[in-house]
PDB file of N, CA and C in Angstrom:
ATOM      1  N   MET A 253       0.846  -1.178   0.000  1.00  0.00           N
ATOM      2  CA  MET A 253       0.000   0.000   0.000  1.00  0.00           C
ATOM      3  C   MET A 253       0.890   1.239   0.000  1.00  0.00           C
ATOM      4  N   ALA A 254       0.582   2.189  -0.871  1.00  0.00           N
ATOM      5  CA  ALA A 254       1.363   3.429  -0.967  1.00  0.00           C
ATOM      6  C   ALA A 254       1.024   4.338   0.208  1.00  0.00           C
ATOM      7  N   PRO A 255       2.018   5.100   0.679  1.00  0.00           N
ATOM      8  CA  PRO A 255       1.728   6.047   1.763  1.00  0.00           C
ATOM      9  C   PRO A 255       0.805   7.147   1.261  1.00  0.00           C
ATOM     10  N   PRO A 256      -0.028   7.709   2.147  1.00  0.00           N
ATOM     11  CA  PRO A 256      -0.923   8.780   1.709  1.00  0.00           C
ATOM     12  C   PRO A 256      -0.133  10.022   1.302  1.00  0.00           C
ATOM     13  N   LEU A 257      -0.664  10.744   0.327  1.00  0.00           N
ATOM     14  CA  LEU A 257      -0.031  11.979  -0.116  1.00  0.00           C
ATOM     15  C   LEU A 257      -0.413  13.103   0.826  1.00  0.00           C
ATOM     16  N   LEU A 258       0.556  13.930   1.169  1.00  0.00           N
ATOM     17  CA  LEU A 258       0.295  15.045   2.067  1.00  0.00           C
ATOM     18  C   LEU A 258      -0.250  16.224   1.279  1.00  0.00           C
ATOM     19  N   ALA A 259      -1.283  16.829   1.807  1.00  0.00           N
ATOM     20  CA  ALA A 259      -1.878  17.998   1.153  1.00  0.00           C
ATOM     21  C   ALA A 259      -1.219  19.266   1.680  1.00  0.00           C
ATOM     22  N   ALA A 260      -1.177  20.269   0.843  1.00  0.00           N
ATOM     23  CA  ALA A 260      -0.628  21.570   1.201  1.00  0.00           C
ATOM     24  C   ALA A 260      -1.538  22.643   0.623  1.00  0.00           C
ATOM     25  N   THR A 261      -1.379  23.864   1.102  1.00  0.00           N
ATOM     26  CA  THR A 261      -2.149  24.990   0.586  1.00  0.00           C
ATOM     27  C   THR A 261      -1.207  26.072   0.098  1.00  0.00           C
ATOM     28  N   ALA A 262      -1.372  26.471  -1.153  1.00  0.00           N
ATOM     29  CA  ALA A 262      -0.621  27.594  -1.721  1.00  0.00           C
ATOM     30  C   ALA A 262      -1.541  28.807  -1.687  1.00  0.00           C
ATOM     31  N   ARG A 263      -1.016  29.918  -1.158  1.00  0.00           N
ATOM     32  CA  ARG A 263      -1.806  31.142  -1.038  1.00  0.00           C
ATOM     33  C   ARG A 263      -1.215  32.231  -1.934  1.00  0.00           C
ATOM     34  N   TYR A 264      -2.095  32.915  -2.653  1.00  0.00           N
ATOM     35  CA  TYR A 264      -1.690  33.989  -3.549  1.00  0.00           C
ATOM     36  C   TYR A 264      -2.446  35.263  -3.192  1.00  0.00           C
ATOM     37  N   ARG A 265      -1.752  36.384  -3.313  1.00  0.00           N
ATOM     38  CA  ARG A 265      -2.356  37.710  -3.157  1.00  0.00           C
ATOM     39  C   ARG A 265      -2.266  38.373  -4.521  1.00  0.00           C
ATOM     40  N   CYS A 266      -3.423  38.706  -5.087  1.00  0.00           N
ATOM     41  CA  CYS A 266      -3.473  39.257  -6.428  1.00  0.00           C
ATOM     42  C   CYS A 266      -4.015  40.679  -6.376  1.00  0.00           C
ATOM     43  N   GLU A 267      -3.360  41.594  -7.075  1.00  0.00           N
ATOM     44  CA  GLU A 267      -3.839  42.961  -7.222  1.00  0.00           C
ATOM     45  C   GLU A 267      -4.301  43.108  -8.664  1.00  0.00           C
ATOM     46  N   ALA A 268      -5.615  43.125  -8.841  1.00  0.00           N
ATOM     47  CA  ALA A 268      -6.198  43.174 -10.174  1.00  0.00           C
ATOM     48  C   ALA A 268      -6.796  44.554 -10.433  1.00  0.00           C
ATOM     49  N   VAL A 269      -6.493  45.100 -11.596  1.00  0.00           N
ATOM     50  CA  VAL A 269      -7.046  46.391 -12.009  1.00  0.00           C
ATOM     51  C   VAL A 269      -8.237  46.102 -12.920  1.00  0.00           C
ATOM     52  N   TYR A 270      -9.412  46.590 -12.505  1.00  0.00           N
ATOM     53  CA  TYR A 270     -10.646  46.352 -13.241  1.00  0.00           C
ATOM     54  C   TYR A 270     -10.952  47.551 -14.122  1.00  0.00           C
ATOM     55  N   LEU A 271     -11.170  47.269 -15.405  1.00  0.00           N
ATOM     56  CA  LEU A 271     -11.515  48.291 -16.378  1.00  0.00           C
ATOM     57  C   LEU A 271     -12.946  48.070 -16.843  1.00  0.00           C
ATOM     58  N   PRO A 272     -13.726  49.048 -17.134  1.00  0.00           N
ATOM     59  CA  PRO A 272     -13.334  50.419 -17.397  1.00  0.00           C
ATOM     60  C   PRO A 272     -13.272  51.305 -16.155  1.00  0.00           C
ATOM     61  N   ALA A 273     -13.618  50.818 -14.981  1.00  0.00           N
ATOM     62  CA  ALA A 273     -13.673  51.669 -13.784  1.00  0.00           C
ATOM     63  C   ALA A 273     -12.290  52.085 -13.275  1.00  0.00           C
ATOM     64  N   ARG A 274     -11.256  51.370 -13.683  1.00  0.00           N
ATOM     65  CA  ARG A 274      -9.886  51.630 -13.229  1.00  0.00           C
ATOM     66  C   ARG A 274      -9.749  51.508 -11.718  1.00  0.00           C
ATOM     67  N   SER A 275     -10.455  50.540 -11.152  1.00  0.00           N
ATOM     68  CA  SER A 275     -10.349  50.296  -9.710  1.00  0.00           C
ATOM     69  C   SER A 275      -9.483  49.065  -9.480  1.00  0.00           C
ATOM     70  N   THR A 276      -8.724  49.092  -8.393  1.00  0.00           N
ATOM     71  CA  THR A 276      -7.851  47.978  -8.035  1.00  0.00           C
ATOM     72  C   THR A 276      -8.479  47.212  -6.890  1.00  0.00           C
ATOM     73  N   TRP A 277      -8.600  45.913  -7.071  1.00  0.00           N
ATOM     74  CA  TRP A 277      -9.118  45.037  -6.030  1.00  0.00           C
ATOM     75  C   TRP A 277      -8.012  44.069  -5.640  1.00  0.00           C
ATOM     76  N   VAL A 278      -7.856  43.851  -4.353  1.00  0.00           N
ATOM     77  CA  VAL A 278      -6.937  42.828  -3.869  1.00  0.00           C
ATOM     78  C   VAL A 278      -7.739  41.552  -3.714  1.00  0.00           C
ATOM     79  N   ARG A 279      -7.310  40.516  -4.412  1.00  0.00           N
ATOM     80  CA  ARG A 279      -8.005  39.231  -4.394  1.00  0.00           C
ATOM     81  C   ARG A 279      -7.088  38.194  -3.762  1.00  0.00           C
ATOM     82  N   SER A 280      -7.663  37.289  -3.011  1.00  0.00           N
ATOM     83  CA  SER A 280      -6.881  36.206  -2.415  1.00  0.00           C
ATOM     84  C   SER A 280      -7.324  34.881  -3.031  1.00  0.00           C
ATOM     85  N   VAL A 281      -6.346  34.030  -3.275  1.00  0.00           N
ATOM     86  CA  VAL A 281      -6.605  32.713  -3.847  1.00  0.00           C
ATOM     87  C   VAL A 281      -5.881  31.685  -2.995  1.00  0.00           C
ATOM     88  N   GLU A 282      -6.593  30.632  -2.613  1.00  0.00           N
ATOM     89  CA  GLU A 282      -5.989  29.514  -1.884  1.00  0.00           C
ATOM     90  C   GLU A 282      -6.195  28.254  -2.713  1.00  0.00           C
ATOM     91  N   ILE A 283      -5.101  27.537  -2.929  1.00  0.00           N
ATOM     92  CA  ILE A 283      -5.130  26.321  -3.727  1.00  0.00           C
ATOM     93  C   ILE A 283      -4.670  25.166  -2.853  1.00  0.00           C
ATOM     94  N   ASP A 284      -5.581  24.255  -2.541  1.00  0.00           N
ATOM     95  CA  ASP A 284      -5.227  23.040  -1.803  1.00  0.00           C
ATOM     96  C   ASP A 284      -4.784  22.004  -2.825  1.00  0.00           C
ATOM     97  N   HIS A 285      -3.625  21.389  -2.580  1.00  0.00           N
ATOM     98  CA  HIS A 285      -3.094  20.433  -3.552  1.00  0.00           C
ATOM     99  C   HIS A 285      -2.277  19.366  -2.853  1.00  0.00           C
ATOM    100  N   ASP A 286      -2.076  18.260  -3.558  1.00  0.00           N
ATOM    101  CA  ASP A 286      -1.098  17.266  -3.133  1.00  0.00           C
ATOM    102  C   ASP A 286      -0.058  17.173  -4.240  1.00  0.00           C
ATOM    103  N   ALA A 287       0.750  16.159  -4.240  1.00  0.00           N
ATOM    104  CA  ALA A 287       1.820  16.052  -5.236  1.00  0.00           C
ATOM    105  C   ALA A 287       1.288  15.797  -6.643  1.00  0.00           C
ATOM    106  N   ARG A 288       0.039  15.384  -6.767  1.00  0.00           N
ATOM    107  CA  ARG A 288      -0.496  14.997  -8.064  1.00  0.00           C
ATOM    108  C   ARG A 288      -1.510  15.964  -8.667  1.00  0.00           C
ATOM    109  N   ARG A 289      -2.266  16.669  -7.819  1.00  0.00           N
ATOM    110  CA  ARG A 289      -3.374  17.441  -8.379  1.00  0.00           C
ATOM    111  C   ARG A 289      -3.860  18.535  -7.434  1.00  0.00           C
ATOM    112  N   VAL A 290      -4.666  19.427  -7.988  1.00  0.00           N
ATOM    113  CA  VAL A 290      -5.351  20.448  -7.191  1.00  0.00           C
ATOM    114  C   VAL A 290      -6.585  19.790  -6.587  1.00  0.00           C
ATOM    115  N   LEU A 291      -6.744  19.929  -5.276  1.00  0.00           N
ATOM    116  CA  LEU A 291      -7.858  19.304  -4.572  1.00  0.00           C
ATOM    117  C   LEU A 291      -9.024  20.263  -4.354  1.00  0.00           C
ATOM    118  N   ALA A 292      -8.730  21.522  -4.081  1.00  0.00           N
ATOM    119  CA  ALA A 292      -9.774  22.520  -3.816  1.00  0.00           C
ATOM    120  C   ALA A 292      -9.225  23.901  -4.116  1.00  0.00           C
ATOM    121  N   LEU A 293     -10.136  24.826  -4.367  1.00  0.00           N
ATOM    122  CA  LEU A 293      -9.764  26.193  -4.721  1.00  0.00           C
ATOM    123  C   LEU A 293     -10.730  27.148  -4.039  1.00  0.00           C
ATOM    124  N   ARG A 294     -10.188  28.229  -3.459  1.00  0.00           N
ATOM    125  CA  ARG A 294     -11.003  29.270  -2.854  1.00  0.00           C
ATOM    126  C   ARG A 294     -10.541  30.625  -3.381  1.00  0.00           C
ATOM    127  N   VAL A 295     -11.497  31.475  -3.727  1.00  0.00           N
ATOM    128  CA  VAL A 295     -11.211  32.840  -4.164  1.00  0.00           C
ATOM    129  C   VAL A 295     -11.881  33.764  -3.152  1.00  0.00           C
ATOM    130  N   ASP A 296     -11.085  34.605  -2.514  1.00  0.00           N
ATOM    131  CA  ASP A 296     -11.588  35.501  -1.466  1.00  0.00           C
ATOM    132  C   ASP A 296     -12.317  34.725  -0.372  1.00  0.00           C
ATOM    133  N   GLY A 297     -11.828  33.525  -0.084  1.00  0.00           N
ATOM    134  CA  GLY A 297     -12.399  32.688   0.965  1.00  0.00           C
ATOM    135  C   GLY A 297     -13.626  31.898   0.557  1.00  0.00           C
ATOM    136  N   VAL A 298     -14.109  32.081  -0.660  1.00  0.00           N
ATOM    137  CA  VAL A 298     -15.308  31.390  -1.148  1.00  0.00           C
ATOM    138  C   VAL A 298     -14.879  30.149  -1.930  1.00  0.00           C
ATOM    139  N   PRO A 299     -15.374  28.957  -1.533  1.00  0.00           N
ATOM    140  CA  PRO A 299     -15.016  27.746  -2.278  1.00  0.00           C
ATOM    141  C   PRO A 299     -15.535  27.799  -3.712  1.00  0.00           C
ATOM    142  N   VAL A 300     -14.679  27.396  -4.632  1.00  0.00           N
ATOM    143  CA  VAL A 300     -15.039  27.295  -6.042  1.00  0.00           C
ATOM    144  C   VAL A 300     -15.234  25.815  -6.324  1.00  0.00           C
ATOM    145  N   TYR A 301     -16.395  25.458  -6.852  1.00  0.00           N
ATOM    146  CA  TYR A 301     -16.731  24.049  -6.998  1.00  0.00           C
ATOM    147  C   TYR A 301     -16.323  23.448  -8.324  1.00  0.00           C
ATOM    148  N   SER A 302     -15.993  24.277  -9.295  1.00  0.00           N
ATOM    149  CA  SER A 302     -15.585  23.775 -10.592  1.00  0.00           C
ATOM    150  C   SER A 302     -14.370  24.570 -11.064  1.00  0.00           C
ATOM    151  N   PHE A 303     -13.348  23.858 -11.490  1.00  0.00           N
ATOM    152  CA  PHE A 303     -12.156  24.505 -12.020  1.00  0.00           C
ATOM    153  C   PHE A 303     -11.462  23.546 -12.963  1.00  0.00           C
ATOM    154  N   ALA A 304     -10.642  24.112 -13.838  1.00  0.00           N
ATOM    155  CA  ALA A 304      -9.863  23.324 -14.791  1.00  0.00           C
ATOM    156  C   ALA A 304      -8.402  23.705 -14.635  1.00  0.00           C
ATOM    157  N   VAL A 305      -7.548  22.706 -14.619  1.00  0.00           N
ATOM    158  CA  VAL A 305      -6.112  22.922 -14.474  1.00  0.00           C
ATOM    159  C   VAL A 305      -5.432  22.499 -15.769  1.00  0.00           C
ATOM    160  N   ASP A 306      -4.619  23.405 -16.305  1.00  0.00           N
ATOM    161  CA  ASP A 306      -3.846  23.125 -17.514  1.00  0.00           C
ATOM    162  C   ASP A 306      -2.410  23.540 -17.215  1.00  0.00           C
ATOM    163  N   GLY A 307      -1.611  22.610 -16.755  1.00  0.00           N
ATOM    164  CA  GLY A 307      -0.234  22.922 -16.360  1.00  0.00           C
ATOM    165  C   GLY A 307      -0.238  23.821 -15.140  1.00  0.00           C
ATOM    166  N   THR A 308       0.256  25.046 -15.305  1.00  0.00           N
ATOM    167  CA  THR A 308       0.309  25.985 -14.186  1.00  0.00           C
ATOM    168  C   THR A 308      -0.829  27.015 -14.242  1.00  0.00           C
ATOM    169  N   THR A 309      -1.787  26.804 -15.141  1.00  0.00           N
ATOM    170  CA  THR A 309      -2.913  27.720 -15.290  1.00  0.00           C
ATOM    171  C   THR A 309      -4.181  27.083 -14.732  1.00  0.00           C
ATOM    172  N   ILE A 310      -4.919  27.865 -13.950  1.00  0.00           N
ATOM    173  CA  ILE A 310      -6.194  27.414 -13.385  1.00  0.00           C
ATOM    174  C   ILE A 310      -7.288  28.341 -13.905  1.00  0.00           C
ATOM    175  N   ARG A 311      -8.360  27.743 -14.428  1.00  0.00           N
ATOM    176  CA  ARG A 311      -9.517  28.510 -14.898  1.00  0.00           C
ATOM    177  C   ARG A 311     -10.727  28.131 -14.053  1.00  0.00           C
ATOM    178  N   THR A 312     -11.493  29.148 -13.656  1.00  0.00           N
ATOM    179  CA  THR A 312     -12.676  28.910 -12.845  1.00  0.00           C
ATOM    180  C   THR A 312     -13.646  30.066 -13.024  1.00  0.00           C
ATOM    181  N   ALA A 313     -14.749  30.016 -12.323  1.00  0.00           N
ATOM    182  CA  ALA A 313     -15.720  31.109 -12.319  1.00  0.00           C
ATOM    183  C   ALA A 313     -16.282  31.241 -10.916  1.00  0.00           C
ATOM    184  N   LEU A 314     -16.561  32.476 -10.550  1.00  0.00           N
ATOM    185  CA  LEU A 314     -17.165  32.774  -9.252  1.00  0.00           C
ATOM    186  C   LEU A 314     -18.230  33.830  -9.508  1.00  0.00           C
ATOM    187  N   ASP A 315     -19.469  33.508  -9.204  1.00  0.00           N
ATOM    188  CA  ASP A 315     -20.602  34.368  -9.535  1.00  0.00           C
ATOM    189  C   ASP A 315     -20.575  34.625 -11.047  1.00  0.00           C
ATOM    190  N   ASN A 316     -20.503  35.843 -11.487  1.00  0.00           N
ATOM    191  CA  ASN A 316     -20.485  36.147 -12.928  1.00  0.00           C
ATOM    192  C   ASN A 316     -19.083  36.431 -13.452  1.00  0.00           C
ATOM    193  N   GLU A 317     -18.069  36.125 -12.681  1.00  0.00           N
ATOM    194  CA  GLU A 317     -16.696  36.430 -13.078  1.00  0.00           C
ATOM    195  C   GLU A 317     -15.965  35.167 -13.518  1.00  0.00           C
ATOM    196  N   ARG A 318     -15.456  35.185 -14.743  1.00  0.00           N
ATOM    197  CA  ARG A 318     -14.601  34.096 -15.231  1.00  0.00           C
ATOM    198  C   ARG A 318     -13.160  34.465 -14.906  1.00  0.00           C
ATOM    199  N   ILE A 319     -12.435  33.562 -14.260  1.00  0.00           N
ATOM    200  CA  ILE A 319     -11.107  33.864 -13.729  1.00  0.00           C
ATOM    201  C   ILE A 319     -10.078  32.907 -14.309  1.00  0.00           C
ATOM    202  N   THR A 320      -8.919  33.468 -14.684  1.00  0.00           N
ATOM    203  CA  THR A 320      -7.765  32.671 -15.097  1.00  0.00           C
ATOM    204  C   THR A 320      -6.585  33.093 -14.237  1.00  0.00           C
ATOM    205  N   LEU A 321      -5.963  32.132 -13.585  1.00  0.00           N
ATOM    206  CA  LEU A 321      -4.803  32.386 -12.733  1.00  0.00           C
ATOM    207  C   LEU A 321      -3.626  31.585 -13.268  1.00  0.00           C
ATOM    208  N   ASP A 322      -2.569  32.291 -13.645  1.00  0.00           N
ATOM    209  CA  ASP A 322      -1.337  31.646 -14.095  1.00  0.00           C
ATOM    210  C   ASP A 322      -0.384  31.647 -12.903  1.00  0.00           C
ATOM    211  N   THR A 323      -0.231  30.507 -12.253  1.00  0.00           N
ATOM    212  CA  THR A 323       0.581  30.444 -11.037  1.00  0.00           C
ATOM    213  C   THR A 323       2.066  30.592 -11.323  1.00  0.00           C
ATOM    214  N   ALA A 324       2.532  30.133 -12.478  1.00  0.00           N
ATOM    215  CA  ALA A 324       3.954  30.258 -12.810  1.00  0.00           C
ATOM    216  C   ALA A 324       4.309  31.690 -13.177  1.00  0.00           C
ATOM    217  N   GLY A 325       3.442  32.339 -13.932  1.00  0.00           N
ATOM    218  CA  GLY A 325       3.697  33.706 -14.376  1.00  0.00           C
ATOM    219  C   GLY A 325       3.226  34.766 -13.409  1.00  0.00           C
ATOM    220  N   GLY A 326       2.461  34.348 -12.378  1.00  0.00           N
ATOM    221  CA  GLY A 326       1.950  35.301 -11.403  1.00  0.00           C
ATOM    222  C   GLY A 326       0.983  36.298 -11.999  1.00  0.00           C
ATOM    223  N   GLN A 327       0.049  35.798 -12.823  1.00  0.00           N
ATOM    224  CA  GLN A 327      -0.884  36.686 -13.517  1.00  0.00           C
ATOM    225  C   GLN A 327      -2.337  36.323 -13.209  1.00  0.00           C
ATOM    226  N   TRP A 328      -3.151  37.352 -13.021  1.00  0.00           N
ATOM    227  CA  TRP A 328      -4.600  37.227 -12.833  1.00  0.00           C
ATOM    228  C   TRP A 328      -5.277  37.865 -14.045  1.00  0.00           C
ATOM    229  N   GLN A 329      -6.262  37.185 -14.593  1.00  0.00           N
ATOM    230  CA  GLN A 329      -7.121  37.761 -15.625  1.00  0.00           C
ATOM    231  C   GLN A 329      -8.545  37.344 -15.308  1.00  0.00           C
ATOM    232  N   SER A 330      -9.483  38.260 -15.491  1.00  0.00           N
ATOM    233  CA  SER A 330     -10.878  37.903 -15.285  1.00  0.00           C
ATOM    234  C   SER A 330     -11.775  38.765 -16.149  1.00  0.00           C
ATOM    235  N   ASP A 331     -13.016  38.305 -16.273  1.00  0.00           N
ATOM    236  CA  ASP A 331     -13.984  38.975 -17.121  1.00  0.00           C
ATOM    237  C   ASP A 331     -15.371  38.839 -16.492  1.00  0.00           C
ATOM    238  N   PHE A 332     -16.085  39.959 -16.358  1.00  0.00           N
ATOM    239  CA  PHE A 332     -17.461  39.963 -15.880  1.00  0.00           C
ATOM    240  C   PHE A 332     -18.396  40.015 -17.082  1.00  0.00           C
ATOM    241  N   ARG A 333     -18.575  38.887 -17.741  1.00  0.00           N
ATOM    242  CA  ARG A 333     -19.484  38.762 -18.881  1.00  0.00           C
ATOM    243  C   ARG A 333     -19.319  39.880 -19.912  1.00  0.00           C
ATOM    244  N   GLY A 334     -18.108  40.305 -20.129  1.00  0.00           N
ATOM    245  CA  GLY A 334     -17.818  41.320 -21.127  1.00  0.00           C
ATOM    246  C   GLY A 334     -18.063  42.754 -20.674  1.00  0.00           C
ATOM    247  N   LEU A 335     -18.587  42.951 -19.478  1.00  0.00           N
ATOM    248  CA  LEU A 335     -18.868  44.297 -18.977  1.00  0.00           C
ATOM    249  C   LEU A 335     -17.658  44.946 -18.326  1.00  0.00           C
ATOM    250  N   ALA A 336     -16.796  44.140 -17.751  1.00  0.00           N
ATOM    251  CA  ALA A 336     -15.567  44.640 -17.121  1.00  0.00           C
ATOM    252  C   ALA A 336     -14.518  43.533 -17.200  1.00  0.00           C
ATOM    253  N   GLN A 337     -13.277  43.937 -17.368  1.00  0.00           N
ATOM    254  CA  GLN A 337     -12.170  42.995 -17.411  1.00  0.00           C
ATOM    255  C   GLN A 337     -11.132  43.417 -16.380  1.00  0.00           C
ATOM    256  N   ALA A 338     -10.348  42.429 -15.936  1.00  0.00           N
ATOM    257  CA  ALA A 338      -9.291  42.729 -14.977  1.00  0.00           C
ATOM    258  C   ALA A 338      -8.019  41.993 -15.365  1.00  0.00           C
ATOM    259  N   GLN A 339      -6.910  42.645 -15.060  1.00  0.00           N
ATOM    260  CA  GLN A 339      -5.591  42.031 -15.193  1.00  0.00           C
ATOM    261  C   GLN A 339      -4.770  42.485 -14.012  1.00  0.00           C
ATOM    262  N   GLY A 340      -3.871  41.617 -13.570  1.00  0.00           N
ATOM    263  CA  GLY A 340      -3.020  41.994 -12.475  1.00  0.00           C
ATOM    264  C   GLY A 340      -1.976  40.960 -12.164  1.00  0.00           C
ATOM    265  N   ARG A 341      -1.170  41.309 -11.178  1.00  0.00           N
ATOM    266  CA  ARG A 341      -0.081  40.428 -10.733  1.00  0.00           C
ATOM    267  C   ARG A 341      -0.483  39.702  -9.476  1.00  0.00           C
ATOM    268  N   CYS A 342       0.037  38.501  -9.330  1.00  0.00           N
ATOM    269  CA  CYS A 342      -0.188  37.690  -8.140  1.00  0.00           C
ATOM    270  C   CYS A 342       1.155  37.293  -7.537  1.00  0.00           C
ATOM    271  N   GLU A 343       1.224  37.343  -6.226  1.00  0.00           N
ATOM    272  CA  GLU A 343       2.415  36.907  -5.528  1.00  0.00           C
ATOM    273  C   GLU A 343       2.049  35.792  -4.576  1.00  0.00           C
ATOM    274  N   ARG A 344       2.866  34.759  -4.570  1.00  0.00           N
ATOM    275  CA  ARG A 344       2.632  33.663  -3.640  1.00  0.00           C
ATOM    276  C   ARG A 344       3.056  34.109  -2.245  1.00  0.00           C
ATOM    277  N   GLU A 345       2.224  33.856  -1.271  1.00  0.00           N
ATOM    278  CA  GLU A 345       2.513  34.236   0.098  1.00  0.00           C
ATOM    279  C   GLU A 345       3.158  33.084   0.846  1.00  0.00           C
ATOM    280  N   GLY A 346       4.019  33.428   1.767  1.00  0.00           N
ATOM    281  CA  GLY A 346       4.629  32.408   2.618  1.00  0.00           C
ATOM    282  C   GLY A 346       5.711  31.604   1.959  1.00  0.00           C
ATOM    283  N   CYS A 347       6.293  32.095   0.888  1.00  0.00           N
ATOM    284  CA  CYS A 347       7.391  31.359   0.204  1.00  0.00           C
ATOM    285  C   CYS A 347       8.713  31.703   0.853  1.00  0.00           C
TER     286      CYS A 347
END
């Protein structure tokens, strides 16, 4: 029997600039993972029930916002159904 995989949580602090309002929002992302896969995802403390992982990129949606997080590049992108878009940088916390 293989030993159980240990889970860890990666935390990111993202500063996203939302256009056209030109407002900056600080967003928090928590990614629970083990050595093989992402187990759970939270955005601003809210659990996200559906997400897709493609290498170091995670795509999800929360309410009406579609979110793409590039963990390797430290980039946040999101879209509110075409009414507002956001881009910003993310930094991993606790590294």
